[in-house]
mmCIF file of C-alpha atoms in Angstrom:
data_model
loop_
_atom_site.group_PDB
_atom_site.id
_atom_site.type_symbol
_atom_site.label_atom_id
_atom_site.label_comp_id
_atom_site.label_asym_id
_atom_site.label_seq_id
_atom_site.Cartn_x
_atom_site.Cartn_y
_atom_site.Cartn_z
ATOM 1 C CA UNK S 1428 67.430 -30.421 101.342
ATOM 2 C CA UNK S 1429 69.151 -32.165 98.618
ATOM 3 C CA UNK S 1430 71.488 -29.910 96.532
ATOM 4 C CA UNK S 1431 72.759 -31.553 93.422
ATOM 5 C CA UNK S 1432 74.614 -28.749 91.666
ATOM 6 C CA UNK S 1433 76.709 -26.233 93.655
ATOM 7 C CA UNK S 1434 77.789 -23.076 92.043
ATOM 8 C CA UNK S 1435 81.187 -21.155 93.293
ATOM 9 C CA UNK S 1436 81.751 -17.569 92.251
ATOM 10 C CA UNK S 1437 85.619 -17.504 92.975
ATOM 11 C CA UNK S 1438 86.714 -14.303 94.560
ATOM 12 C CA UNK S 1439 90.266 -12.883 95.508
ATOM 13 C CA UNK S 1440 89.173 -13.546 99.711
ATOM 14 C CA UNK S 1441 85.268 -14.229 99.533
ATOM 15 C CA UNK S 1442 83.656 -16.780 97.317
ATOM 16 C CA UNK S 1443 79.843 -16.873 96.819
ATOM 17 C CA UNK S 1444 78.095 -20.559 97.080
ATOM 18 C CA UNK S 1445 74.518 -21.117 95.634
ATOM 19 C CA UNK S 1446 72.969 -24.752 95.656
ATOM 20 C CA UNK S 1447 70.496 -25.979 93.433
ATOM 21 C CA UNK S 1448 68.313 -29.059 94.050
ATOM 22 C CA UNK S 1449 66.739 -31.516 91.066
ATOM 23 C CA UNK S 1450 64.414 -28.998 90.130
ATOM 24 C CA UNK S 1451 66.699 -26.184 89.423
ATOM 25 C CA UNK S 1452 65.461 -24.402 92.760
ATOM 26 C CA UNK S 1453 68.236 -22.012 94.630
ATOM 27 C CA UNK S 1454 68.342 -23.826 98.202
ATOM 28 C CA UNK S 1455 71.567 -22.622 99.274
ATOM 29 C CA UNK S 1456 72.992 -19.551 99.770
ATOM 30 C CA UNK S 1457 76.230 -18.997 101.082
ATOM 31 C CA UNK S 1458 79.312 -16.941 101.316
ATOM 32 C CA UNK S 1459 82.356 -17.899 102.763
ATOM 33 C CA UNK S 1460 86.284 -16.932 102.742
ATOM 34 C CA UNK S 1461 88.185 -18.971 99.938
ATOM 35 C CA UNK S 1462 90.155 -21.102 102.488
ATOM 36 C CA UNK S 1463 86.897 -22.543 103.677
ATOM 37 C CA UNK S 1464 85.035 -23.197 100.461
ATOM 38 C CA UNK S 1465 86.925 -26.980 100.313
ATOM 39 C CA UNK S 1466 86.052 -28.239 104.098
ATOM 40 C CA UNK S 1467 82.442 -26.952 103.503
ATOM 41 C CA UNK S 1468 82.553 -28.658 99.732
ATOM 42 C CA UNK S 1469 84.320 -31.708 101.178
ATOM 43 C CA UNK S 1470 81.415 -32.378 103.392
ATOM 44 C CA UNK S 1471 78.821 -32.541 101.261
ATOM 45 C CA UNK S 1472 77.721 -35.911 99.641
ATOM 46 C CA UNK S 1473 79.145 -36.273 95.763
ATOM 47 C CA UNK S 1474 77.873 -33.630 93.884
ATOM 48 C CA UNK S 1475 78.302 -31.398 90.488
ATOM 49 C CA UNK S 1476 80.532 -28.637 91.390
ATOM 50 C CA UNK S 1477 80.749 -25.566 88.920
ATOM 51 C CA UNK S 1478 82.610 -22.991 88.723
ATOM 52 C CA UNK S 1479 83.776 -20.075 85.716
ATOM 53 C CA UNK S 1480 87.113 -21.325 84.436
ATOM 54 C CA UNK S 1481 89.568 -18.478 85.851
ATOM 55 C CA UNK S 1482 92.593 -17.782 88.376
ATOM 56 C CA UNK S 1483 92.427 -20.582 90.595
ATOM 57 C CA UNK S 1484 89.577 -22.262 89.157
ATOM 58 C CA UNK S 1485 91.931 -25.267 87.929
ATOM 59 C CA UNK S 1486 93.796 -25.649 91.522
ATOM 60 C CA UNK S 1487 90.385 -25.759 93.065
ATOM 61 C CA UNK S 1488 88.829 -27.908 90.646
ATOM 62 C CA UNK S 1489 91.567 -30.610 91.694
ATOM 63 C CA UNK S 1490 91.070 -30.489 95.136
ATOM 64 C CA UNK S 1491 87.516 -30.893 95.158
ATOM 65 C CA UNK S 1492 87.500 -33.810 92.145
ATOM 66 C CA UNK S 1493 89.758 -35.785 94.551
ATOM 67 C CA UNK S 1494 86.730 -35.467 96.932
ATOM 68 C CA UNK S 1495 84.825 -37.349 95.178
ATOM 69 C CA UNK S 1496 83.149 -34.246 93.386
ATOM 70 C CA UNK S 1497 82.132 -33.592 89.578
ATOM 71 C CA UNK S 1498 83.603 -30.941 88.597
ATOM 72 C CA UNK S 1499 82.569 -28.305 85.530
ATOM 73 C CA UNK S 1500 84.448 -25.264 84.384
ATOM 74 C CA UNK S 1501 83.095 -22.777 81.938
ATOM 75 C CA UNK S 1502 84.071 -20.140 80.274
ATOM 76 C CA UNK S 1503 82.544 -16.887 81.804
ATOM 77 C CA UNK S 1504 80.760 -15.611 78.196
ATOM 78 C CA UNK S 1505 78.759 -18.555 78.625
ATOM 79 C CA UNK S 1506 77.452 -17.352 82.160
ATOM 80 C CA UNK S 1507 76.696 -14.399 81.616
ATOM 81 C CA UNK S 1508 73.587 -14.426 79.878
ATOM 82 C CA UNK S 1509 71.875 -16.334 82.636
ATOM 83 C CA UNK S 1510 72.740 -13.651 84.964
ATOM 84 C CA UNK S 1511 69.378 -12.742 86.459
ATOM 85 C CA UNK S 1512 68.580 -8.722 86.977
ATOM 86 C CA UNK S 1513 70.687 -7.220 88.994
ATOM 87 C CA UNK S 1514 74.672 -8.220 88.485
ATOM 88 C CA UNK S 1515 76.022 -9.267 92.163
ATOM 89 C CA UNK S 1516 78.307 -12.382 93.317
ATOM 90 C CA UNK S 1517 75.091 -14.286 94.606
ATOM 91 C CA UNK S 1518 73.615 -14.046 91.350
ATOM 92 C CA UNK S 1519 76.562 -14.722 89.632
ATOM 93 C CA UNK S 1520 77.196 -17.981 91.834
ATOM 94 C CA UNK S 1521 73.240 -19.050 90.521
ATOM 95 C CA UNK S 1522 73.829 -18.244 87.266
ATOM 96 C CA UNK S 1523 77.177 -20.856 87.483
ATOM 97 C CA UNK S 1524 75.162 -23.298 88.574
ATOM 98 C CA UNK S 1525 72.149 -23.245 86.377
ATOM 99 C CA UNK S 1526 74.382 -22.965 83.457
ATOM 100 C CA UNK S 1527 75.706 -26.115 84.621
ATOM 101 C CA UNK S 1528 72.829 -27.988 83.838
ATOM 102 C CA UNK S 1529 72.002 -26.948 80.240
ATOM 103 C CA UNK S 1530 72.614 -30.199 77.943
ATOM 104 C CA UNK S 1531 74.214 -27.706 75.404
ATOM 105 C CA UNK S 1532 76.980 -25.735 77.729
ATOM 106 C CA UNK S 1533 80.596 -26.402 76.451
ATOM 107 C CA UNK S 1534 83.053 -27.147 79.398
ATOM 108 C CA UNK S 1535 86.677 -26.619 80.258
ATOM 109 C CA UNK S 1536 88.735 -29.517 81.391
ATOM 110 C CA UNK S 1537 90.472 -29.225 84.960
ATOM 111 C CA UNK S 1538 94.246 -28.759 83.740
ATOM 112 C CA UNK S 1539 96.698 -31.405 86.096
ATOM 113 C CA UNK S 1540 99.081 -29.700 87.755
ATOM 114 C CA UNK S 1541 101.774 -30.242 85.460
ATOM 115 C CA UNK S 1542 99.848 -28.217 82.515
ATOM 116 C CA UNK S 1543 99.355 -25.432 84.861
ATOM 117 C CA UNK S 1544 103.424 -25.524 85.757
ATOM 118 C CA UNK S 1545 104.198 -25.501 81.880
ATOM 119 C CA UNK S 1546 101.763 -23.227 81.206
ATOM 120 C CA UNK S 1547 103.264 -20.500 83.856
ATOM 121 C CA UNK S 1548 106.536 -20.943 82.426
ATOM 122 C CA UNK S 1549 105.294 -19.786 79.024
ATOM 123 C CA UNK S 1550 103.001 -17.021 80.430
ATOM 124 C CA UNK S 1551 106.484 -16.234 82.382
ATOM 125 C CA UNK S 1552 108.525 -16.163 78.786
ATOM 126 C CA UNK S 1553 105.988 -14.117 76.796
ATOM 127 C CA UNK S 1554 106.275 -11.510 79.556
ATOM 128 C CA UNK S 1555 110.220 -11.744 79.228
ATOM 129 C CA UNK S 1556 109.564 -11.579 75.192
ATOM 130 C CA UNK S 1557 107.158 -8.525 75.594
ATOM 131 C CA UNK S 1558 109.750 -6.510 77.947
ATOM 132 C CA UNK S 1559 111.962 -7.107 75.057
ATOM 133 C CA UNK S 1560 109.986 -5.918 72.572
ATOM 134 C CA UNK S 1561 109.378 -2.613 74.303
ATOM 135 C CA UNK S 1562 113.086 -2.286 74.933
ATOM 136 C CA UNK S 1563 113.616 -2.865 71.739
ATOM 137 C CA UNK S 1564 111.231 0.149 70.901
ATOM 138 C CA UNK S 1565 112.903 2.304 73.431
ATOM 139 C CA UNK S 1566 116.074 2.209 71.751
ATOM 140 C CA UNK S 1567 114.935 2.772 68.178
ATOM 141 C CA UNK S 1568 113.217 6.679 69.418
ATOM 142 C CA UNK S 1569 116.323 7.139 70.847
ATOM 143 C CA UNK S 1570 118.154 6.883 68.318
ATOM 144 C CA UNK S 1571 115.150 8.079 66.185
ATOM 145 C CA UNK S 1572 115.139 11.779 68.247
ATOM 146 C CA UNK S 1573 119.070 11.585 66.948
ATOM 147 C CA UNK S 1574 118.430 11.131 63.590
ATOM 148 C CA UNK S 1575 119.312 8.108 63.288
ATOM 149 C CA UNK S 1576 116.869 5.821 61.334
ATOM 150 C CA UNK S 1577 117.636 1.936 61.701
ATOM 151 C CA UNK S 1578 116.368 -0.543 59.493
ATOM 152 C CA UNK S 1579 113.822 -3.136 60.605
ATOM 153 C CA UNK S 1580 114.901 -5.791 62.307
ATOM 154 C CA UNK S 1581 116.160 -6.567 65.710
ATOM 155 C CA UNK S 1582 119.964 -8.208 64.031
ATOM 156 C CA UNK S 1583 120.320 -4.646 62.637
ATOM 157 C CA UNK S 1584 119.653 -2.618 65.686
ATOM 158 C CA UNK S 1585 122.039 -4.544 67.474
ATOM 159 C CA UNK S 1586 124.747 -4.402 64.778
ATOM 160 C CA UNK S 1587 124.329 -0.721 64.591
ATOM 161 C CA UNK S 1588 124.459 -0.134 68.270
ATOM 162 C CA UNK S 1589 127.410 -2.425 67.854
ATOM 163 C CA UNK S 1590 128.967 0.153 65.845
ATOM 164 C CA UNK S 1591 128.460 2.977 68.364
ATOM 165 C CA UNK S 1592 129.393 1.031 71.083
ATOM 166 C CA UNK S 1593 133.306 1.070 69.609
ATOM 167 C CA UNK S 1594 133.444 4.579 67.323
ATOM 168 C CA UNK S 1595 133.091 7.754 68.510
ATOM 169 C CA UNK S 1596 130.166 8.874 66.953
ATOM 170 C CA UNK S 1597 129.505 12.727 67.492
ATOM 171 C CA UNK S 1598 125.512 12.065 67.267
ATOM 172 C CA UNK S 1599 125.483 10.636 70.414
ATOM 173 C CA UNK S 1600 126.196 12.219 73.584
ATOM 174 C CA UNK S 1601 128.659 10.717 76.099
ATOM 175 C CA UNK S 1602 125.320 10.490 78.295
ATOM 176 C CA UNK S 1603 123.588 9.095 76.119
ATOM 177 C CA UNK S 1604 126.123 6.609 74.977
ATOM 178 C CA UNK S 1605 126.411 5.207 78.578
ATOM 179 C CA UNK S 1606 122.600 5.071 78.839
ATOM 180 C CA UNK S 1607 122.639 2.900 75.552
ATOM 181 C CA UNK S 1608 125.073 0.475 76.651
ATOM 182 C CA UNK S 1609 122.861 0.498 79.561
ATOM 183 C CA UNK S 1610 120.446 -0.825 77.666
ATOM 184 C CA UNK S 1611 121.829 -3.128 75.576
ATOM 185 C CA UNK S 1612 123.160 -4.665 78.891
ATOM 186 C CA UNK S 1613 119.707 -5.276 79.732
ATOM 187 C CA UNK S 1614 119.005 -6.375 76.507
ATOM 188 C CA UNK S 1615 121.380 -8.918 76.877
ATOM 189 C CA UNK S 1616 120.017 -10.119 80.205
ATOM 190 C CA UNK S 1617 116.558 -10.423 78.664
ATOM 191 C CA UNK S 1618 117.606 -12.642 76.040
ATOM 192 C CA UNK S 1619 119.577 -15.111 78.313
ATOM 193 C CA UNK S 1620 116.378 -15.535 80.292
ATOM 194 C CA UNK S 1621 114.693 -15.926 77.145
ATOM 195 C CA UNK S 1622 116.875 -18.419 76.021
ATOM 196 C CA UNK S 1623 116.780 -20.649 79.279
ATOM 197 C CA UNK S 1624 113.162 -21.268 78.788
ATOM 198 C CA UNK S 1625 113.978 -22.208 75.469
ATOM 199 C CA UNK S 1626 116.075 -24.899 76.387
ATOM 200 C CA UNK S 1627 113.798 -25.903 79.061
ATOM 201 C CA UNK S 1628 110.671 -26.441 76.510
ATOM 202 C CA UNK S 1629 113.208 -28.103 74.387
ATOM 203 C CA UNK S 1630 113.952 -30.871 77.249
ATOM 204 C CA UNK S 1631 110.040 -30.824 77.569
ATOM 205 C CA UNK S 1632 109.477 -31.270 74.201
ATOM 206 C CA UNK S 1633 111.956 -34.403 73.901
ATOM 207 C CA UNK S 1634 110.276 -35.999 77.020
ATOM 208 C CA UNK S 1635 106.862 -35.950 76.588
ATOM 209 C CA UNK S 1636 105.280 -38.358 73.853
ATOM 210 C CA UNK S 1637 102.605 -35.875 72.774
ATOM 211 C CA UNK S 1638 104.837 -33.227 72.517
ATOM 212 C CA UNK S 1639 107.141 -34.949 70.251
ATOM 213 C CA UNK S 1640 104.517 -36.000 68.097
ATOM 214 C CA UNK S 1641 103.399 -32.207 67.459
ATOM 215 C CA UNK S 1642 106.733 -31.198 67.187
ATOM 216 C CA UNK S 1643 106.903 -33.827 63.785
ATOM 217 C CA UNK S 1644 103.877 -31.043 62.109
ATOM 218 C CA UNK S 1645 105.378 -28.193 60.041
ATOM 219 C CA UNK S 1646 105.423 -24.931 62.121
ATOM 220 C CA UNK S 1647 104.966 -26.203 65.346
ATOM 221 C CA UNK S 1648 108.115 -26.250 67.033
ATOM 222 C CA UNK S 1649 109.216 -27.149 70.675
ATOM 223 C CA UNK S 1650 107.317 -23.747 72.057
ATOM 224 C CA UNK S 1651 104.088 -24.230 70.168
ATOM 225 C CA UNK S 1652 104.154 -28.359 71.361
ATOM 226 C CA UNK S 1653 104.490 -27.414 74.534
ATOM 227 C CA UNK S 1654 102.069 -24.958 75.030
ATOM 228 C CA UNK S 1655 99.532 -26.969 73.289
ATOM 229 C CA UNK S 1656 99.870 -30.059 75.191
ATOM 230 C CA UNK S 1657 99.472 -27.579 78.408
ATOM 231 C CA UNK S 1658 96.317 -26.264 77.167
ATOM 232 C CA UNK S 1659 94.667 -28.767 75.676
ATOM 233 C CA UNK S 1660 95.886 -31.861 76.644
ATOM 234 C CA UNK S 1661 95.005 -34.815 74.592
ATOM 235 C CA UNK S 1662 91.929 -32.548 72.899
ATOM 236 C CA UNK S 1663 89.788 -35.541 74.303
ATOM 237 C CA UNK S 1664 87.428 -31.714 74.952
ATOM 238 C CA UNK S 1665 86.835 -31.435 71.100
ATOM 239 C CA UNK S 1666 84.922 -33.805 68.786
ATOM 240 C CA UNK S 1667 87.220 -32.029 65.358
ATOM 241 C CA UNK S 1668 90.231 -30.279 64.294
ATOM 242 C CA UNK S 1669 87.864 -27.306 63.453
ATOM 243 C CA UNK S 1670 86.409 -27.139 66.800
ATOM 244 C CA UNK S 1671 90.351 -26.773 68.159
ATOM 245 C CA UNK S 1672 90.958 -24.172 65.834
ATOM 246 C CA UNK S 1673 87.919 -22.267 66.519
ATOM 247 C CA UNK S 1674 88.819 -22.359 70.016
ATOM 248 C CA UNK S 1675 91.773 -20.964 69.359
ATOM 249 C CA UNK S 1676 89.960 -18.048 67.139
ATOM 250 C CA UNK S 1677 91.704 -19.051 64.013
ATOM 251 C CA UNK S 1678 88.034 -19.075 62.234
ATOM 252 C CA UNK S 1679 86.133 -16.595 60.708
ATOM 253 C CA UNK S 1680 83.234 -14.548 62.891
ATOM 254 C CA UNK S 1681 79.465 -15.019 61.167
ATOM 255 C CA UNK S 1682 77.321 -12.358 61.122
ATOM 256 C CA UNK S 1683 74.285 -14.546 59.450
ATOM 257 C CA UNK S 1684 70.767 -13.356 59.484
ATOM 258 C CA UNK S 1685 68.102 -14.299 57.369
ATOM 259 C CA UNK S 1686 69.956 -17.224 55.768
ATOM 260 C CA UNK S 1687 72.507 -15.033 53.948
ATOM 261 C CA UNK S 1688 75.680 -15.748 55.178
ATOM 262 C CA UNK S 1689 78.386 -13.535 56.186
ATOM 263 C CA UNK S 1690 82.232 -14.386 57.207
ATOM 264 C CA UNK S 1691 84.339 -11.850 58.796
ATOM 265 C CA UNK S 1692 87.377 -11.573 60.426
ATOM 266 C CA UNK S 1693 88.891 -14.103 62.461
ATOM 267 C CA UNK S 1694 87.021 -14.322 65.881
ATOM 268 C CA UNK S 1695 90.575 -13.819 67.829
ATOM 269 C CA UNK S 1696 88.780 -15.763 70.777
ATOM 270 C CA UNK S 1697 90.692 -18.398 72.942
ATOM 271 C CA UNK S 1698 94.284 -18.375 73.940
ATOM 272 C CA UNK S 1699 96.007 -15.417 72.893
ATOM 273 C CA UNK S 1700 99.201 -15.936 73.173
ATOM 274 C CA UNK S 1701 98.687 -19.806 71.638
ATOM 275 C CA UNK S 1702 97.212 -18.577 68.721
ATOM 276 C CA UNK S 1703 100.273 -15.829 68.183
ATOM 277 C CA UNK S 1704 102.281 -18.283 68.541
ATOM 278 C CA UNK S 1705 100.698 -20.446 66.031
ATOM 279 C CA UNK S 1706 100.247 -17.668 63.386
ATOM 280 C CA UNK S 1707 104.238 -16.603 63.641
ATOM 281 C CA UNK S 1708 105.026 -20.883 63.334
ATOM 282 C CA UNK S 1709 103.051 -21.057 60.324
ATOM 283 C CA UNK S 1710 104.144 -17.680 58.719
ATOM 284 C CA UNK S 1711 107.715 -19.138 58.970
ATOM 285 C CA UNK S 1712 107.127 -22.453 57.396
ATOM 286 C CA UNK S 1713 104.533 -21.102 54.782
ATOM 287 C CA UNK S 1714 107.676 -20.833 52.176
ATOM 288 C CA UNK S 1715 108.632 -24.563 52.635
ATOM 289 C CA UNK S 1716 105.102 -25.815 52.356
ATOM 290 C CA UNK S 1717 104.613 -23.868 49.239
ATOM 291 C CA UNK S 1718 107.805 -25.347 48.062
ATOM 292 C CA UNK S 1719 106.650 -29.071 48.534
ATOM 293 C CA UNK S 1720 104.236 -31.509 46.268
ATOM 294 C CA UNK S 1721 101.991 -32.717 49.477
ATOM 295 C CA UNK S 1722 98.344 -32.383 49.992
ATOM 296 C CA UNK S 1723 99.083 -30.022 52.330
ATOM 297 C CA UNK S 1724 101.641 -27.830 49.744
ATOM 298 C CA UNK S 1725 98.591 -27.817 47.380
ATOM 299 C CA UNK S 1726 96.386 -26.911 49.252
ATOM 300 C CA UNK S 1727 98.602 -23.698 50.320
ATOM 301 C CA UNK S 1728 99.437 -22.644 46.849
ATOM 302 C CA UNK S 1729 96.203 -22.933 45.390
ATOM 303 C CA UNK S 1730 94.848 -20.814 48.440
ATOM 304 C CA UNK S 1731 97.813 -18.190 47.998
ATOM 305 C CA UNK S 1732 96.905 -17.761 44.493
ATOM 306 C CA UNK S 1733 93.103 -16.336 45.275
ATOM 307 C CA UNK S 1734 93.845 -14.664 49.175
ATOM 308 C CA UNK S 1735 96.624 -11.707 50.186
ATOM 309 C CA UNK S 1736 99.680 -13.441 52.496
ATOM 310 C CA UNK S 1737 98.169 -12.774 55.080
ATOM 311 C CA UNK S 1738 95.432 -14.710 54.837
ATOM 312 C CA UNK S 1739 97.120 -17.517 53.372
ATOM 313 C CA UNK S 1740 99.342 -17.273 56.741
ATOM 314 C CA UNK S 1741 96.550 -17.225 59.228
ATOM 315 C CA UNK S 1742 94.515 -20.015 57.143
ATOM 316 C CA UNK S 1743 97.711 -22.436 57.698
ATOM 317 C CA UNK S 1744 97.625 -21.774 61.357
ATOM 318 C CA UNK S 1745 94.250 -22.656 61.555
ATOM 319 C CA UNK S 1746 94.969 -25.578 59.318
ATOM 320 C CA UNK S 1747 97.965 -26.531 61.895
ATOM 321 C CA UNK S 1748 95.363 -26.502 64.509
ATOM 322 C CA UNK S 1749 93.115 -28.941 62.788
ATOM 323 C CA UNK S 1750 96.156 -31.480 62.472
ATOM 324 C CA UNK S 1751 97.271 -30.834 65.506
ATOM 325 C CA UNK S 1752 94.225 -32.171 66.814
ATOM 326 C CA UNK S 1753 94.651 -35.136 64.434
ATOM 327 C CA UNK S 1754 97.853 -35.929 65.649
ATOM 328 C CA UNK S 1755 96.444 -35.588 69.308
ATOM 329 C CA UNK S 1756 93.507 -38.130 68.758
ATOM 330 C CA UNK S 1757 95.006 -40.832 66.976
ATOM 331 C CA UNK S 1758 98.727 -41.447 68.717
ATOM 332 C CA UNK S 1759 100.678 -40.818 65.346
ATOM 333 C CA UNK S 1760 103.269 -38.383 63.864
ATOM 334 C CA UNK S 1761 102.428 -36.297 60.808
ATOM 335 C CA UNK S 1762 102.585 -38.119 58.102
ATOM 336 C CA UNK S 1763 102.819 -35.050 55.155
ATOM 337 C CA UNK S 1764 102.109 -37.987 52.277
ATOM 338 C CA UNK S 1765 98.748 -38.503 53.465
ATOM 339 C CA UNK S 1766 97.772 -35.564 55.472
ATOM 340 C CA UNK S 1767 95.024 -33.556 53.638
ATOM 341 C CA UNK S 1768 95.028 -30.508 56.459
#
């Protein structure tokens, strides 16, 4: 029995193993508790090892390429439709593998383990920024239920709790003054945390080589750098910019049948919070491109004159994402004299 591809079905405390030899035939089945799947693996003659790119999938993939091992992650979508009748981990484990094999199946790279660190601290940070947010919210229905109507932005909801925090305002009960200063305290706390990883992702950002060579394209700041040098690495994984961006969902969905083609929205696929992120850097700096005579500026007002804001704001991002991956392949800063987008 010669197995040649070995698919994994990760699970929390039992994986599922299924082995296929050259001709795509299931020889091995297997299940096993997740602390054994790497001395069973690490037995085995070099092999392809695939797995669906989730929790743990990265730290395993490691392991198992310093075995000697070839190792393929993919994105779980792509699995599923080669999911044979009924849905169970077994199946699911075959279905890994065979996908494996097809010439056509896109693959994730196995992050180091120095991505994954960066990339927890910004998972971390977006929860901290999310907490915020809904604190945020709190406060403005609690003032709301007192009538008292703040305008939008988070500078003015501070400077007007600011304001009840040292008058004695009779809309606000003595209770409910404590409870807001409560708050606010909180607040507070929230946004020193906040700004420590700030700092931190600056240091990062000054460090690393790639990172500082993002950090030289308009709207990508220390954060974005950061986080895109922990998820994609070099981009080695895309053959164009436009590939990165649709990765990120920056580019329209097609809904194209009978060879009459139809955009719609964005296809919001990818990282999340990366292409947030990405959207908010390029919203920021859309008023400085505009302002500039680059091929980049051009291209931004000539788009802003057909398409709503924002449009214009998510087509920059996208745009971003394609010189990003510029930037990435060929070792050099942004260069906004030459840089088409």
């Amino acid at each position: 029995m010669t197995i040649v591809v070995l698919g994994i079905d990760l699970g929390k405390n039992v994986c599922s193993l299924a082995g296929l030899d050259e001709t795509g035939a299931v020889v091995l089945r297997r299940r096993m508790k997740r602390e054994g799947v790497i001395d069973f693996v690490a037995k085995m003659p070099a092999l392809i090892v695939a797995m669906e790119a989730c929790c743990g999938a990265h730290h395993l993939g490691r392991v198992l390429a310093g075995k000697g091992h070839t190792i393929r992650l993919m994105s779980p979508e792509y699995v599923r439709p080669y999911v044979k009748a009924n849905k169970n981990d077994d199946h699911d484990a075959a279905a890994i593998a065979e996908a494996a094999t097809r010439p056509t199946m896109r693959f994730v790279p196995v992050k180091s383990e120095e991505q994954s660190d960066i990339q927890s601290l910004h998972r971390a940070r977006s929860r901290l920024v999310s907490e915020r947010t809904a604190l945020i919210n709190h406060l403005r229905a609690l003032l709301l239920e007192r009538g008292i109507v703040v305008a939008q932005g988070r500078r003015k909801l501070e400077d007007t709790l600011g304001v009840f925090a040292d008058e004695d305002d009779g809309r606000l009960s003595p209770r409910i003054r404590r409870l807001v200063e409560d708050l606010r305290a909180e607040w507070r706390g929230l946004d020193e945390r906040i700004a420590a990883f700030d700092a931190e992702f600056l240091a990062m950002a000054r460090e690393d080589a790639l990172a500082r060579r993002l950090s030289t394209i308009p709207g990508i700041g220390p954060i974005n750098a950061t986080a895109l040098v922990a998820a994609v690495g070099t981009a080695q994984s895309f053959g164009r910019g436009r590939d990165l961006a649709a990765w990120l969902g920056l580019v329209p969905r097609q809904a194209t049948t009978g060879g009459r083609p139809k955009l719609l929205g964005i296809s919001k696929r990818g990282n999340r919070q990366l292409r947030a992120n990405l959207i908010h850097g390029a919203r920021a700096v859309l008023p400085r491109v505009l302002a500039q005579d680059t091929p980049l500026g051009r291209w931004a007002r000539s788009l802003s004159t057909r398409a709503h804001k924002n449009i214009v704001v998510v087509a920059l991002a996208a745009k971003l994402a394609r010189i990003a991956w510029a930037v990435l392949h060929t070792e050099r800063s942004f260069d906004p004299a030459i840089a088409a987008g």
